[in-house]
Short mmCIF file of C-alpha atoms in Angstrom, two decimals:
data_model
loop_
_atom_site.label_atom_id
_atom_site.label_comp_id
_atom_site.label_asym_id
_atom_site.label_seq_id
_atom_site.Cartn_x
_atom_site.Cartn_y
_atom_site.Cartn_z
CA UNK A 24 -20.00 -5.78 -24.40
CA UNK A 25 -17.44 -5.43 -27.11
CA UNK A 26 -16.56 -8.70 -28.82
CA UNK A 27 -18.72 -10.54 -26.22
CA UNK A 28 -15.99 -9.93 -23.64
CA UNK A 29 -16.62 -8.77 -20.12
CA UNK A 30 -13.58 -6.92 -18.88
CA UNK A 31 -13.57 -6.00 -15.16
CA UNK A 32 -10.37 -4.15 -14.62
CA UNK A 33 -10.88 -2.43 -11.28
CA UNK A 34 -8.33 -2.56 -8.48
CA UNK A 35 -6.14 -5.13 -10.33
CA UNK A 36 -5.43 -2.64 -13.13
CA UNK A 37 -2.58 -0.21 -12.18
CA UNK A 38 -3.47 2.36 -14.82
CA UNK A 39 -7.12 2.44 -13.89
CA UNK A 40 -6.21 2.87 -10.23
CA UNK A 41 -3.72 5.64 -11.09
CA UNK A 42 -6.43 7.42 -13.10
CA UNK A 43 -8.80 7.39 -10.09
CA UNK A 44 -6.58 8.84 -7.41
CA UNK A 45 -4.16 11.76 -6.98
CA UNK A 46 -0.98 11.33 -4.95
CA UNK A 47 1.15 14.11 -3.59
CA UNK A 48 4.31 13.96 -1.54
CA UNK A 49 5.32 17.19 0.35
CA UNK A 50 8.32 17.94 2.57
CA UNK A 51 8.68 20.95 4.92
CA UNK A 52 11.98 22.03 3.26
CA UNK A 53 14.26 21.16 0.41
CA UNK A 54 17.48 20.25 2.27
CA UNK A 55 18.30 19.09 5.75
CA UNK A 56 21.39 18.90 7.93
CA UNK A 57 22.26 16.27 10.60
CA UNK A 58 20.08 16.99 13.63
CA UNK A 59 17.24 18.56 11.58
CA UNK A 60 13.77 16.99 11.58
CA UNK A 61 12.24 16.03 8.28
CA UNK A 62 8.48 16.37 8.05
CA UNK A 63 6.99 14.64 5.00
CA UNK A 64 3.43 13.91 4.08
CA UNK A 65 1.82 11.73 1.52
CA UNK A 66 -1.70 12.88 0.50
CA UNK A 67 -3.86 10.41 -1.38
CA UNK A 68 -7.04 11.86 -2.86
CA UNK A 69 -9.95 9.81 -4.20
CA UNK A 70 -10.26 12.14 -7.15
CA UNK A 71 -12.03 9.89 -9.67
CA UNK A 72 -12.77 6.41 -8.41
CA UNK A 73 -16.51 7.14 -7.91
CA UNK A 74 -16.81 5.06 -4.77
CA UNK A 75 -14.85 4.30 -1.66
CA UNK A 76 -11.14 3.55 -2.34
CA UNK A 77 -10.43 0.76 -1.99
CA UNK A 78 -13.97 -0.53 -2.48
CA UNK A 79 -14.49 -3.66 -0.38
CA UNK A 80 -12.63 -5.95 2.08
CA UNK A 81 -10.30 -7.70 -0.35
CA UNK A 82 -7.81 -5.01 -1.38
CA UNK A 83 -5.49 -3.02 0.81
CA UNK A 84 -3.36 0.02 0.09
CA UNK A 85 -0.01 0.39 1.99
CA UNK A 86 1.54 3.82 2.47
CA UNK A 87 5.24 3.40 3.38
CA UNK A 88 8.04 5.80 4.33
CA UNK A 89 11.69 4.92 5.07
CA UNK A 90 15.04 6.56 5.29
CA UNK A 91 17.79 5.14 3.00
CA UNK A 92 21.58 5.54 3.34
CA UNK A 93 23.93 6.32 0.53
CA UNK A 94 24.17 2.64 -0.34
CA UNK A 95 20.33 2.24 -0.57
CA UNK A 96 19.97 0.42 2.73
CA UNK A 97 17.05 1.13 4.97
CA UNK A 98 17.91 2.84 8.30
CA UNK A 99 16.92 0.81 11.40
CA UNK A 100 13.65 1.97 12.90
CA UNK A 101 12.98 4.40 10.00
CA UNK A 102 10.17 2.45 8.34
CA UNK A 103 6.66 3.63 8.88
CA UNK A 104 3.63 1.89 7.27
CA UNK A 105 -0.05 2.66 7.34
CA UNK A 106 -2.81 0.50 5.67
CA UNK A 107 -5.75 2.01 3.94
CA UNK A 108 -8.77 -0.25 3.39
CA UNK A 109 -11.50 -2.16 5.23
CA UNK A 110 -10.22 -5.11 7.23
CA UNK A 111 -12.43 -7.79 8.70
CA UNK A 112 -11.72 -10.95 10.51
CA UNK A 113 -11.29 -14.01 8.31
CA UNK A 114 -14.68 -15.37 9.28
CA UNK A 115 -16.15 -11.94 8.31
CA UNK A 116 -17.78 -11.59 11.76
CA UNK A 117 -16.02 -8.34 12.86
CA UNK A 118 -14.62 -5.24 11.34
CA UNK A 119 -11.08 -4.54 12.49
CA UNK A 120 -10.72 -1.08 10.81
CA UNK A 121 -12.12 0.94 7.99
CA UNK A 122 -9.87 3.62 6.61
CA UNK A 123 -11.24 3.72 3.06
CA UNK A 124 -11.34 7.09 1.33
CA UNK A 125 -14.82 8.33 0.31
CA UNK A 126 -15.14 9.94 -3.19
CA UNK A 127 -13.61 13.38 -3.28
CA UNK A 128 -11.87 12.99 0.08
CA UNK A 129 -8.27 12.86 1.04
CA UNK A 130 -6.22 10.63 3.33
CA UNK A 131 -2.88 11.99 4.61
CA UNK A 132 -0.03 10.19 6.28
CA UNK A 133 2.67 12.14 8.08
CA UNK A 134 6.26 11.12 8.62
CA UNK A 135 8.56 12.85 11.03
CA UNK A 136 12.14 11.76 11.75
CA UNK A 137 15.41 13.34 12.85
CA UNK A 138 18.26 13.29 10.28
CA UNK A 139 20.92 11.21 12.01
CA UNK A 140 23.56 11.22 9.30
CA UNK A 141 24.49 12.85 6.01
CA UNK A 142 23.70 11.28 2.65
CA UNK A 143 20.06 10.25 3.48
CA UNK A 144 17.26 9.83 1.13
CA UNK A 145 13.51 9.56 1.92
CA UNK A 146 11.73 6.79 0.01
CA UNK A 147 7.95 7.20 0.01
CA UNK A 148 5.71 4.62 -1.68
CA UNK A 149 2.15 3.43 -2.03
CA UNK A 150 1.62 -0.26 -2.83
CA UNK A 151 -1.67 -1.68 -3.79
CA UNK A 152 -2.44 -5.30 -2.74
CA UNK A 153 -5.63 -6.17 -4.73
CA UNK A 154 -5.91 -9.63 -3.07
CA UNK A 155 -4.82 -8.91 0.50
CA UNK A 156 -7.83 -10.66 2.15
CA UNK A 157 -7.20 -13.75 -0.03
CA UNK A 158 -3.51 -13.81 1.04
CA UNK A 159 -4.53 -13.72 4.74
CA UNK A 160 -7.23 -16.36 4.12
CA UNK A 161 -4.99 -18.77 2.17
CA UNK A 162 -2.25 -18.43 4.71
CA UNK A 163 -4.63 -19.30 7.51
CA UNK A 164 -6.12 -22.21 5.61
CA UNK A 165 -2.70 -23.65 4.94
CA UNK A 166 -2.10 -23.89 8.73
CA UNK A 167 -5.08 -26.29 9.09
CA UNK A 168 -5.14 -28.13 5.76
CA UNK A 169 -3.74 -31.67 5.83
CA UNK A 170 -4.15 -33.22 2.39
CA UNK A 171 -1.35 -32.77 -0.16
CA UNK A 172 -3.70 -31.89 -2.98
CA UNK A 173 -5.52 -29.20 -1.02
CA UNK A 174 -2.21 -27.76 0.20
CA UNK A 175 -0.92 -27.67 -3.35
CA UNK A 176 -4.00 -25.80 -4.48
CA UNK A 177 -3.77 -23.35 -1.64
CA UNK A 178 -0.06 -22.72 -2.35
CA UNK A 179 -0.99 -22.04 -6.00
CA UNK A 180 -3.73 -19.66 -5.06
CA UNK A 181 -1.50 -17.92 -2.51
CA UNK A 182 1.21 -17.49 -5.10
CA UNK A 183 -1.19 -15.90 -7.60
CA UNK A 184 -2.62 -13.61 -4.90
CA UNK A 185 0.83 -12.47 -3.86
CA UNK A 186 1.86 -11.56 -7.43
CA UNK A 187 -1.10 -9.19 -7.90
CA UNK A 188 0.44 -6.34 -5.87
CA UNK A 189 1.83 -3.27 -7.62
CA UNK A 190 3.45 0.02 -6.89
CA UNK A 191 0.97 2.88 -7.31
CA UNK A 192 3.50 5.57 -6.33
CA UNK A 193 7.21 5.66 -5.42
CA UNK A 194 9.49 8.63 -5.00
CA UNK A 195 12.97 9.07 -3.45
CA UNK A 196 14.08 12.49 -2.29
CA UNK A 197 17.66 13.42 -1.33
CA UNK A 198 17.47 14.96 2.15
CA UNK A 199 21.04 15.57 3.22
#
């Protein structure tokens, strides 16, 4: 190890994650009119991670679409989110879902909405939450923890876990 340091970058390192995946946003056409349907798709390919992406139960990847008006406000009922990862119950006894992407494989999320007004933009994003399991765990523990010292430690750990998230991909496209 260089300089006697062990550096484990992994899922917490945005550049390393970006180097391991390929993201593509596609739309069925370039411009839309009121009444048209927009059909968009985010394709996330595990092109260089070398193992399932994300690897284990702690991280999650959130694919998100939403329509924004001319003032940058999200349109009601336009948000669609899909989680990629392996989720288990907090006691680790049951698997809730496993949507991880095997090496070389692709995961696609489709978004279809009707254009209800002019001046709309589509915002598509992918957010990585490296410490998702810890966030859920610390939140649950806070509900049952009584001592001030333990609660303070849990709040500190929860704050650190929440700040580890980063935007892997974000693109806004003018629709109408």
